[in-house]
PDB file of C-alpha atoms in Angstrom:
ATOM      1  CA  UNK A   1     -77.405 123.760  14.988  1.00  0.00           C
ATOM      2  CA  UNK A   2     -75.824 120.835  12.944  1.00  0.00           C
ATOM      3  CA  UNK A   3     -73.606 118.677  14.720  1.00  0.00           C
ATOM      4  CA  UNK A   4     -69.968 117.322  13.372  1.00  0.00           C
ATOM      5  CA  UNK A   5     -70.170 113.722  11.999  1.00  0.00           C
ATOM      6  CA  UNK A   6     -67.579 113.183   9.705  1.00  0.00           C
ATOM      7  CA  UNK A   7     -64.413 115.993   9.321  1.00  0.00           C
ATOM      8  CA  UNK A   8     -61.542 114.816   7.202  1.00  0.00           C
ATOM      9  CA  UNK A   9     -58.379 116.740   8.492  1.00  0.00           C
ATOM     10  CA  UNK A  10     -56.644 118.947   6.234  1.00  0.00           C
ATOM     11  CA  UNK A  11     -53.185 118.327   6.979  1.00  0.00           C
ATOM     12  CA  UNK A  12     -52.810 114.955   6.598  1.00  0.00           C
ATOM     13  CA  UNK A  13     -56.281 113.868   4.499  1.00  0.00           C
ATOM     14  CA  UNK A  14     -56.097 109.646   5.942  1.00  0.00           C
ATOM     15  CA  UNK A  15     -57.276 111.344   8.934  1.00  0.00           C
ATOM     16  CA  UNK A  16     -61.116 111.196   9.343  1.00  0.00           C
ATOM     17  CA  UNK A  17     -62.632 112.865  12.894  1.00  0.00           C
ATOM     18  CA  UNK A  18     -66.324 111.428  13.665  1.00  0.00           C
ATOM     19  CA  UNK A  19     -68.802 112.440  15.843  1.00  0.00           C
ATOM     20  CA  UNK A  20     -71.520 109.469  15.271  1.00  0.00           C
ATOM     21  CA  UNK A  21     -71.692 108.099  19.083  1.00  0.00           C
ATOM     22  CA  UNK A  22     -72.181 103.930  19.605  1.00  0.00           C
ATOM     23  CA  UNK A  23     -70.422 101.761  21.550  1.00  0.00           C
ATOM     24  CA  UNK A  24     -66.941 102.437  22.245  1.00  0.00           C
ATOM     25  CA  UNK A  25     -64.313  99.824  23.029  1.00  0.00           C
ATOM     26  CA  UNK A  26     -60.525 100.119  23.951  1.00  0.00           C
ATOM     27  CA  UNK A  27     -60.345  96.073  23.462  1.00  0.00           C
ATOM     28  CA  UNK A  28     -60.996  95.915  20.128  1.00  0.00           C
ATOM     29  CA  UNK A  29     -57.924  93.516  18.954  1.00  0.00           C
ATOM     30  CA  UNK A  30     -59.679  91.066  20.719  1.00  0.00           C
ATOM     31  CA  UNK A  31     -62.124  90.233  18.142  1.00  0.00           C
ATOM     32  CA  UNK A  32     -59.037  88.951  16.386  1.00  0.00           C
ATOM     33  CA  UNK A  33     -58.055  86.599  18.874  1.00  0.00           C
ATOM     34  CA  UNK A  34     -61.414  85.295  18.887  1.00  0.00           C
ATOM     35  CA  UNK A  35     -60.952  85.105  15.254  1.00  0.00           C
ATOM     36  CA  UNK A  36     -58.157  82.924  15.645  1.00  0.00           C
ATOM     37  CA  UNK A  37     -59.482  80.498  18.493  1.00  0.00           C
ATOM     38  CA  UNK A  38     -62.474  80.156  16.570  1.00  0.00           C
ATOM     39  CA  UNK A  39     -60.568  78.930  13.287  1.00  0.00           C
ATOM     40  CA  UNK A  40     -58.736  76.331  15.915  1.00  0.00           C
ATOM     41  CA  UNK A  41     -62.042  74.965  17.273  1.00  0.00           C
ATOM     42  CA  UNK A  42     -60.707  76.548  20.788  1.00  0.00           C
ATOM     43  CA  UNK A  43     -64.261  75.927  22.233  1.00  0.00           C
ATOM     44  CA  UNK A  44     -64.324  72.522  21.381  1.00  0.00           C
ATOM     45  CA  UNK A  45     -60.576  71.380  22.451  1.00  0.00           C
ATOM     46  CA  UNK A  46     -61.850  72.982  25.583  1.00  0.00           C
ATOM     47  CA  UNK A  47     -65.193  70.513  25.946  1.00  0.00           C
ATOM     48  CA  UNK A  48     -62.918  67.720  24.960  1.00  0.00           C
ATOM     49  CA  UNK A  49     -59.968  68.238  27.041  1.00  0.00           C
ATOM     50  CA  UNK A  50     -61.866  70.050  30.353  1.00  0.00           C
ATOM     51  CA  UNK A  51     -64.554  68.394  32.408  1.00  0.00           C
ATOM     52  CA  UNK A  52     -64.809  69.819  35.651  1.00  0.00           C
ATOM     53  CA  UNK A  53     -67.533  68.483  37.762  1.00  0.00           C
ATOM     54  CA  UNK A  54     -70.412  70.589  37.939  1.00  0.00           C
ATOM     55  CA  UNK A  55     -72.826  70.428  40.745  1.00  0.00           C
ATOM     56  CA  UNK A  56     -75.080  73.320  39.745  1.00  0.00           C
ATOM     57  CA  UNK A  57     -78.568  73.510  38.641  1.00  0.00           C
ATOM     58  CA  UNK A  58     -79.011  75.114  35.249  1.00  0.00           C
ATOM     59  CA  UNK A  59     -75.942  77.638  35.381  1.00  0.00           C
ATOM     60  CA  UNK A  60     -76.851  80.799  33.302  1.00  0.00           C
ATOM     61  CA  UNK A  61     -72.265  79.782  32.231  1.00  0.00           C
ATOM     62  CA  UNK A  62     -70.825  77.141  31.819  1.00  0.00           C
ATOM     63  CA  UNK A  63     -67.571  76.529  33.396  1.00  0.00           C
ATOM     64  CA  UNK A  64     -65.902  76.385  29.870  1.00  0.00           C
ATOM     65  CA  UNK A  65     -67.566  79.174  29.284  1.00  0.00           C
ATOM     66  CA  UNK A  66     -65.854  81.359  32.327  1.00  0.00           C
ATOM     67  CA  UNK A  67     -62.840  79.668  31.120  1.00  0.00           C
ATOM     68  CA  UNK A  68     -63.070  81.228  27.542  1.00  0.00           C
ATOM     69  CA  UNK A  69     -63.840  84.674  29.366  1.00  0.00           C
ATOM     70  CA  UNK A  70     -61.549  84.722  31.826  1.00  0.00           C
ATOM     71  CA  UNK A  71     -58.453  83.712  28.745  1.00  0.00           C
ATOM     72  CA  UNK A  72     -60.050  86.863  27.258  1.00  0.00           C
ATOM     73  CA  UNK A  73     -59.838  89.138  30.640  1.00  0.00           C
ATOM     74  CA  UNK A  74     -56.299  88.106  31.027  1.00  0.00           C
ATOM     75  CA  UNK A  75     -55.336  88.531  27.429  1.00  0.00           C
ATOM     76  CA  UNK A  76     -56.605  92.213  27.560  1.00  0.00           C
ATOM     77  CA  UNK A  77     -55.011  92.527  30.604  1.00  0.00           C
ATOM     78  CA  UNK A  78     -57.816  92.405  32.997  1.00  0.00           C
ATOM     79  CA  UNK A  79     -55.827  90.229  35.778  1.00  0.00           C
ATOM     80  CA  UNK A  80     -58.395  90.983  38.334  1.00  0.00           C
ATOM     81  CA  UNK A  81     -61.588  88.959  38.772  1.00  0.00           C
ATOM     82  CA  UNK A  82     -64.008  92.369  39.974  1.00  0.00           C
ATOM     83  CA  UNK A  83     -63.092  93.734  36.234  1.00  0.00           C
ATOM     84  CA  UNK A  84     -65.589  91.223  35.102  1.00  0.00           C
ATOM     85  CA  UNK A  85     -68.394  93.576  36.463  1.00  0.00           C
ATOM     86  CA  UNK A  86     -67.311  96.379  34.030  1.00  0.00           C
ATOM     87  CA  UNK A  87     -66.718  93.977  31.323  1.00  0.00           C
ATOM     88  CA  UNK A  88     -69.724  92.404  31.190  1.00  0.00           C
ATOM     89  CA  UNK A  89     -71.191  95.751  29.515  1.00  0.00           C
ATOM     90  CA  UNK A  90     -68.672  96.332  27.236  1.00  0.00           C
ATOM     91  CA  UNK A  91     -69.460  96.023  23.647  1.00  0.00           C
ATOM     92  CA  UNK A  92     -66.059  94.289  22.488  1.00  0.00           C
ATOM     93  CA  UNK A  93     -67.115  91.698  25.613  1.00  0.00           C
ATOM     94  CA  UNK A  94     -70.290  91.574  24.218  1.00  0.00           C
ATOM     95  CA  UNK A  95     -69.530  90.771  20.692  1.00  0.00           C
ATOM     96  CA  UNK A  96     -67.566  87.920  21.811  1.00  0.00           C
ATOM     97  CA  UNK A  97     -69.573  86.418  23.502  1.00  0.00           C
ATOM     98  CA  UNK A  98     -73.169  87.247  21.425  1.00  0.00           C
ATOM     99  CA  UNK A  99     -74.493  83.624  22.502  1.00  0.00           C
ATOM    100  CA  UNK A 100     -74.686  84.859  26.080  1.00  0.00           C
ATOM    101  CA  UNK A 101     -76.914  87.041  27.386  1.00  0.00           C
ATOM    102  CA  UNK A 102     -74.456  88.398  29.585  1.00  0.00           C
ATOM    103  CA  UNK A 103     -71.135  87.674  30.790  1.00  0.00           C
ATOM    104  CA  UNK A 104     -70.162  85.853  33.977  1.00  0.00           C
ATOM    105  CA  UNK A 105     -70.060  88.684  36.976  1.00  0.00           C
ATOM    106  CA  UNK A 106     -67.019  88.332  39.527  1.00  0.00           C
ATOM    107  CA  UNK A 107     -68.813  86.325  42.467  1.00  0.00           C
ATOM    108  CA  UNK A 108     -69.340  83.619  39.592  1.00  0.00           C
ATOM    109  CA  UNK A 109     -65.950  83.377  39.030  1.00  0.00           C
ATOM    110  CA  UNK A 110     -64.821  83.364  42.253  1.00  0.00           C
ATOM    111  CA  UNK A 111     -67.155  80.317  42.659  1.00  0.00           C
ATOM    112  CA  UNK A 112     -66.284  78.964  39.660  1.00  0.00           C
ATOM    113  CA  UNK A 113     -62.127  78.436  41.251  1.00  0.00           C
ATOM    114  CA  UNK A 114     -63.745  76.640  44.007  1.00  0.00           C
ATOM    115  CA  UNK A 115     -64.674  73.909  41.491  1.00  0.00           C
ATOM    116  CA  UNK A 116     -60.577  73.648  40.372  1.00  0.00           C
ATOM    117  CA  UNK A 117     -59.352  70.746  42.780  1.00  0.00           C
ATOM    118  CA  UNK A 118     -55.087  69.486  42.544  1.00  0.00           C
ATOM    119  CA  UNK A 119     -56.421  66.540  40.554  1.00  0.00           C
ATOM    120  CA  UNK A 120     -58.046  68.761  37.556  1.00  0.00           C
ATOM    121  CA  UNK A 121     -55.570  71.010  36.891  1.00  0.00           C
ATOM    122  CA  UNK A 122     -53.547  68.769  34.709  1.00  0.00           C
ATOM    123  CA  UNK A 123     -56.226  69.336  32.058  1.00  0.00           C
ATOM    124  CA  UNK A 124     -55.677  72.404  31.450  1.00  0.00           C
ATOM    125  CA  UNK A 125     -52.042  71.442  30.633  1.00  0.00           C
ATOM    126  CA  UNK A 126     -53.740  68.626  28.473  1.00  0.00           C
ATOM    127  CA  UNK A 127     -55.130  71.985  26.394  1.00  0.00           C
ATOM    128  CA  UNK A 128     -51.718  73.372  25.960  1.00  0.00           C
ATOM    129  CA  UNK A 129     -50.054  70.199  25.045  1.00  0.00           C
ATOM    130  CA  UNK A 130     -52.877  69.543  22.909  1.00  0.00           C
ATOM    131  CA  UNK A 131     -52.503  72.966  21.015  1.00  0.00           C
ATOM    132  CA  UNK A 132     -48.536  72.321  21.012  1.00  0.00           C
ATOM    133  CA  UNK A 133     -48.803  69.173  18.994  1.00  0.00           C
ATOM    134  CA  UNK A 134     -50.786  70.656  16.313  1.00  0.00           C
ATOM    135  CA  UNK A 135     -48.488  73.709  16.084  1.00  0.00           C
ATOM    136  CA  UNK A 136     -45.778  70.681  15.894  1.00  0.00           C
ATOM    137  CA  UNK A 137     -47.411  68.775  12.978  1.00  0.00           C
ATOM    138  CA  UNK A 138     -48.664  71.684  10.715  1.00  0.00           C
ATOM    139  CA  UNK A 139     -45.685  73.579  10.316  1.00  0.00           C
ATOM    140  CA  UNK A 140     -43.619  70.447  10.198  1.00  0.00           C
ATOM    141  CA  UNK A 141     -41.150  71.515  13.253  1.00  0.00           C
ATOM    142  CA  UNK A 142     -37.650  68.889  13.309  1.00  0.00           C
ATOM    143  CA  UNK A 143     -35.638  71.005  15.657  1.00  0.00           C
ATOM    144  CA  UNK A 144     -37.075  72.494  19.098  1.00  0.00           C
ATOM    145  CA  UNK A 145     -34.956  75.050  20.924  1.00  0.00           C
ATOM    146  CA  UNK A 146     -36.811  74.767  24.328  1.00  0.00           C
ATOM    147  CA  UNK A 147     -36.089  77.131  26.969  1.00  0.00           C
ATOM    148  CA  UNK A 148     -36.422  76.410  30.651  1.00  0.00           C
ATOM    149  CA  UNK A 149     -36.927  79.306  32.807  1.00  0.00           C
ATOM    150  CA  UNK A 150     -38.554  80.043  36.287  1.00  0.00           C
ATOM    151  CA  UNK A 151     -40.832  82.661  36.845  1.00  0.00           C
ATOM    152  CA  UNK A 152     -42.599  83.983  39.895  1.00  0.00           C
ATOM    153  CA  UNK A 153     -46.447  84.647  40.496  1.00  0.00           C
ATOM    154  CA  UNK A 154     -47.584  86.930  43.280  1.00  0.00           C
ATOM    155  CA  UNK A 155     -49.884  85.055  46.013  1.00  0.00           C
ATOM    156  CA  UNK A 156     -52.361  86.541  48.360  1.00  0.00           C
ATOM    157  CA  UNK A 157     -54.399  84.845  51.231  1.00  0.00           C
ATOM    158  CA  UNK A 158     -53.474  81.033  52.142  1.00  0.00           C
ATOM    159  CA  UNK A 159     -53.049  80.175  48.951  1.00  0.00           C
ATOM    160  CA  UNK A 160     -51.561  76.646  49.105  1.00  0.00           C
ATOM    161  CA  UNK A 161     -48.291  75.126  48.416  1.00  0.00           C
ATOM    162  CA  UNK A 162     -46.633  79.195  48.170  1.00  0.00           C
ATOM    163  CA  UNK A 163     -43.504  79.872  49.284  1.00  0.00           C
ATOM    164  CA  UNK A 164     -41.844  83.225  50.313  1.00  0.00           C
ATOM    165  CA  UNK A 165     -39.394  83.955  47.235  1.00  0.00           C
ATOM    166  CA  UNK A 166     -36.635  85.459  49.076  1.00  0.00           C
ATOM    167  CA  UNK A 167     -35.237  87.136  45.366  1.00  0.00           C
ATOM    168  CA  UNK A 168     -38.609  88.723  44.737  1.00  0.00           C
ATOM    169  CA  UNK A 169     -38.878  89.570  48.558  1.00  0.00           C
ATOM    170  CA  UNK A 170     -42.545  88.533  48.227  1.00  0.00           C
ATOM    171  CA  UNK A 171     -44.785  84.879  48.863  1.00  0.00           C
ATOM    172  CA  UNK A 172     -46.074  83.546  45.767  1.00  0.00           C
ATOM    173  CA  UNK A 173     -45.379  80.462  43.002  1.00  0.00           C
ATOM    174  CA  UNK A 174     -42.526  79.880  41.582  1.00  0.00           C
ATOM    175  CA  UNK A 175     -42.835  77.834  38.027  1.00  0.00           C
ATOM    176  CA  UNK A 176     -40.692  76.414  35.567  1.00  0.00           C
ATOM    177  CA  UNK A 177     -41.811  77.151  32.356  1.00  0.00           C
ATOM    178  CA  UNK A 178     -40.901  75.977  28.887  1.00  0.00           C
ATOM    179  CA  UNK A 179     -40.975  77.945  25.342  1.00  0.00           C
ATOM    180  CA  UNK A 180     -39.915  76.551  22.014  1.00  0.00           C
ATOM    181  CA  UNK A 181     -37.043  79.514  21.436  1.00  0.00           C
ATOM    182  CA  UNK A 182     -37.320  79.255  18.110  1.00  0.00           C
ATOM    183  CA  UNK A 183     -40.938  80.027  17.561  1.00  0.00           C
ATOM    184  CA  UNK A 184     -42.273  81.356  20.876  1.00  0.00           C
ATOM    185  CA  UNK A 185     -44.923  78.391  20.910  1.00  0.00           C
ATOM    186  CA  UNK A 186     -45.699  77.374  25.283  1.00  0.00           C
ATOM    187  CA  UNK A 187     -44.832  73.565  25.351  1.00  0.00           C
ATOM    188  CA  UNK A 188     -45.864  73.651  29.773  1.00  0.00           C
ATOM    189  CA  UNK A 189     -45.021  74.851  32.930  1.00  0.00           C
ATOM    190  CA  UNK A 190     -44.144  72.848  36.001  1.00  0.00           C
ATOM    191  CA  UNK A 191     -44.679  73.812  39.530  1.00  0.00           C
ATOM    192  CA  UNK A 192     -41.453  74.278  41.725  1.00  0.00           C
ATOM    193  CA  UNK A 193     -39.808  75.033  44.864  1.00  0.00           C
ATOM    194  CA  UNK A 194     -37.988  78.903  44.743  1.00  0.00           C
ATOM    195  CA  UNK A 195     -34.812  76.703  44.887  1.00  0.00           C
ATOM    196  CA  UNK A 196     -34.572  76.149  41.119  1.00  0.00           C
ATOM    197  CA  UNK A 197     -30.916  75.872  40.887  1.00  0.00           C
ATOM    198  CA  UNK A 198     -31.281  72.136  41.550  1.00  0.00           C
ATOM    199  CA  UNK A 199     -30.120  70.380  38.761  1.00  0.00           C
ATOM    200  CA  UNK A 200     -32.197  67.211  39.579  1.00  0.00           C
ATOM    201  CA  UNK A 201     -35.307  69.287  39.169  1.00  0.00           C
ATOM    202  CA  UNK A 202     -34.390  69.985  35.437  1.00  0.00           C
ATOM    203  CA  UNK A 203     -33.010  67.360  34.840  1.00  0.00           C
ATOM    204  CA  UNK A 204     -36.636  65.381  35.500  1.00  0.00           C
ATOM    205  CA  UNK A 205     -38.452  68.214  33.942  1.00  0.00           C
ATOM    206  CA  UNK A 206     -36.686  68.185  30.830  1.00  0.00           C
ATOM    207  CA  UNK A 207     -37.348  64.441  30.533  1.00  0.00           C
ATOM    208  CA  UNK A 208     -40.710  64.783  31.056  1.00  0.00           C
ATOM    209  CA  UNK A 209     -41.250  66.969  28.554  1.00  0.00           C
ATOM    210  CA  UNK A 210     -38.974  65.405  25.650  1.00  0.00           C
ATOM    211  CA  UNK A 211     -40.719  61.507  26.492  1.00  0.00           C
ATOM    212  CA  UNK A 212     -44.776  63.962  25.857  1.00  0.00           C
ATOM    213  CA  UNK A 213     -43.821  65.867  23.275  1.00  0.00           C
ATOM    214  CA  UNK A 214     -42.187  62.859  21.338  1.00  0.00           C
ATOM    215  CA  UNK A 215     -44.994  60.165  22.490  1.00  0.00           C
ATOM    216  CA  UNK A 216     -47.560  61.319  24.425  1.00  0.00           C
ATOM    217  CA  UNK A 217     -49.030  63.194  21.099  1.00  0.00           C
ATOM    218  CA  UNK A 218     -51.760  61.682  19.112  1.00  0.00           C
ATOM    219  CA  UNK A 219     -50.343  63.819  16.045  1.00  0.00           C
ATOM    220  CA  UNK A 220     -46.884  63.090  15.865  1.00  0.00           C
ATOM    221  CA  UNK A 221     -46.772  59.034  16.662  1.00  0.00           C
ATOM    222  CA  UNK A 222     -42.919  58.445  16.484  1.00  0.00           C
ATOM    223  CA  UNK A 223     -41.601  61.330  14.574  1.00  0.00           C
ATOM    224  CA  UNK A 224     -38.237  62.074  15.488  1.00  0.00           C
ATOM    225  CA  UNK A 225     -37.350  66.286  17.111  1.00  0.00           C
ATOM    226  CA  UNK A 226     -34.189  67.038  18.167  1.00  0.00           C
ATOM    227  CA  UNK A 227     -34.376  68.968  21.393  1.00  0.00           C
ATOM    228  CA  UNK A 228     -32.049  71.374  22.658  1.00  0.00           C
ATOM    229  CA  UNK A 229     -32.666  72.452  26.213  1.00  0.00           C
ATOM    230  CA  UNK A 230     -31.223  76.542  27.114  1.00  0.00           C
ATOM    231  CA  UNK A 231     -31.252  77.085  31.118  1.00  0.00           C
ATOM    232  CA  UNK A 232     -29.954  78.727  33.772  1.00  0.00           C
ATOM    233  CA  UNK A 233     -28.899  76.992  36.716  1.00  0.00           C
ATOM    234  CA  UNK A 234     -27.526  77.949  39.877  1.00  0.00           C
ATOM    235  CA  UNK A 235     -26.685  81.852  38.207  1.00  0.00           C
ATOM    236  CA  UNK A 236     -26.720  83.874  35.755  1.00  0.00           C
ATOM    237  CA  UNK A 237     -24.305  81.927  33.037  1.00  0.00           C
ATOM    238  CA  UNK A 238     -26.727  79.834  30.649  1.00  0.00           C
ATOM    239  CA  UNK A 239     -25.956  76.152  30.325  1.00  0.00           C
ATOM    240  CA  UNK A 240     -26.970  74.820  27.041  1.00  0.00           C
ATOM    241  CA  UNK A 241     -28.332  70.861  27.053  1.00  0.00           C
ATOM    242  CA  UNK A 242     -29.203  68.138  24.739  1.00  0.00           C
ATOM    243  CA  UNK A 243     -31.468  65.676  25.164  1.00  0.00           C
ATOM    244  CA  UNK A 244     -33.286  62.993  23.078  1.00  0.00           C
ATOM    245  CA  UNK A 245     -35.169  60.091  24.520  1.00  0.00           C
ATOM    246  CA  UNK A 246     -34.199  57.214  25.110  1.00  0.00           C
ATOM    247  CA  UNK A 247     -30.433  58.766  25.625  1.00  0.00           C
ATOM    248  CA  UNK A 248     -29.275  60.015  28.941  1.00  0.00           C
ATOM    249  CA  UNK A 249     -29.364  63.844  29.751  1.00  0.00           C
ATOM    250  CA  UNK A 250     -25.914  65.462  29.021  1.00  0.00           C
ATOM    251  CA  UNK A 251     -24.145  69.050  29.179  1.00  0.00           C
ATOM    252  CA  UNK A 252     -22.510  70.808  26.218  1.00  0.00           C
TER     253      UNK A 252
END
């Protein structure tokens, strides 16, 4: 008895049914992403920008390495660390990742947060910046739209420094985060109280992001962006703002 391998469909002949087995992924648009980070040296901003102290003896992963895996596991949507034991067997995963043996199981990741102290997560905003100011440079950006919003992040456990979010009824973080609006591009996020409404806060924020993204970048030196800032603050009505270093922050 022959078996079906290839059956083009009569009724609409771009359609092509197949039968041949092999691995089977529902990922697969990943291998474009890794496409993309691969084009951008992504591995190598990572080892420049990263060092996380690493007390292990001869890891079988790196800790960039669970980085770059766990980017992919959220990316696909994967928020869960235990998904990594499925993962690890699936062909997409594997393709990825072809210079490893295998991927990084969940109790290796869970180890691997232990090693993220307060004082070394501002690298991984170093990574974003980083990424920001080339995104600045090559498409030769003058104007910046950059939209300040909070957002909330579901907490479980003791996790430090969370706060019950009396609008989301729930405990969790509650970050600002910043967007250029005009191109979608993630210039940072700073961590907040749930009381975000306080003018003060974005006020600083909004500095602090005009005085990096001016000077801080080894790319743009003193080029010259004109920001404009789109919040909401204390409701629902959006306040528009302009702001350019050295000049005070004003309202429009």
């Amino acid at each position: 008895m022959s078996t079906l391998q290839h059956k083009q469909l009569t009724f609409n002949k771009n359609i092509t049914l197949a039968n041949d087995g092999g691995n089977i992924s529902s990922d697969s648009g990943l291998v474009l992403i890794k496409e993309f980070m691969s084009r951008i040296g992504f591995s190598s901003i990572l080892e420049e920008q990263v060092k996380l102290t690493d007390s292990r003896r001869n890891p079988d992963h790196t800790y960039n390495d669970i980085i770059e895996q766990l980017l992919f596991q959220h990316i696909a949507g994967y928020s869960k660390d235990v998904a990594a034991n499925r993962l690890r067997l699936d062909p997409i995963f594997k393709t990825i990742f072809s210079n490893k043996n295998t991927l990084a199981s969940q109790p290796t990741i869970s180890r691997f947060f232990k090693a993220i102290t307060k004082e070394t997560i501002p690298q991984f905003m170093q990574v974003a910046q980083y990424l920001a100011d080339r995104q600045i440079v090559q498409i030769n950006i003058q104007n910046m739209v950059i939209d300040l919003d909070s957002t909330h992040s579901d907490t479980y456990g003791n996790q430090e420094s969370a706060d019950f979010n009396s609008h989301y009824q729930t405990t969790g973080y509650h970050p600002l985060v910043a967007f250029d609006g005009l191109t979608g591009m993630f210039l940072g996020a700073e961590f907040s109280s749930p009381f975000i409404g306080d003018r003060y806060l974005l006020e600083r924020v909004s500095r602090k992001i005009s005085s990096r993204i001016q000077f801080s970048s080894p790319f743009i030196g003193d080029r010259y962006l004109l920001l404009l800032y789109l919040f909401d603050e204390d409701g629902p009505h959006p306040h528009r703002c302009f702001y350019t270093y050295p000049r005070e922050f004003s309202k429009l």
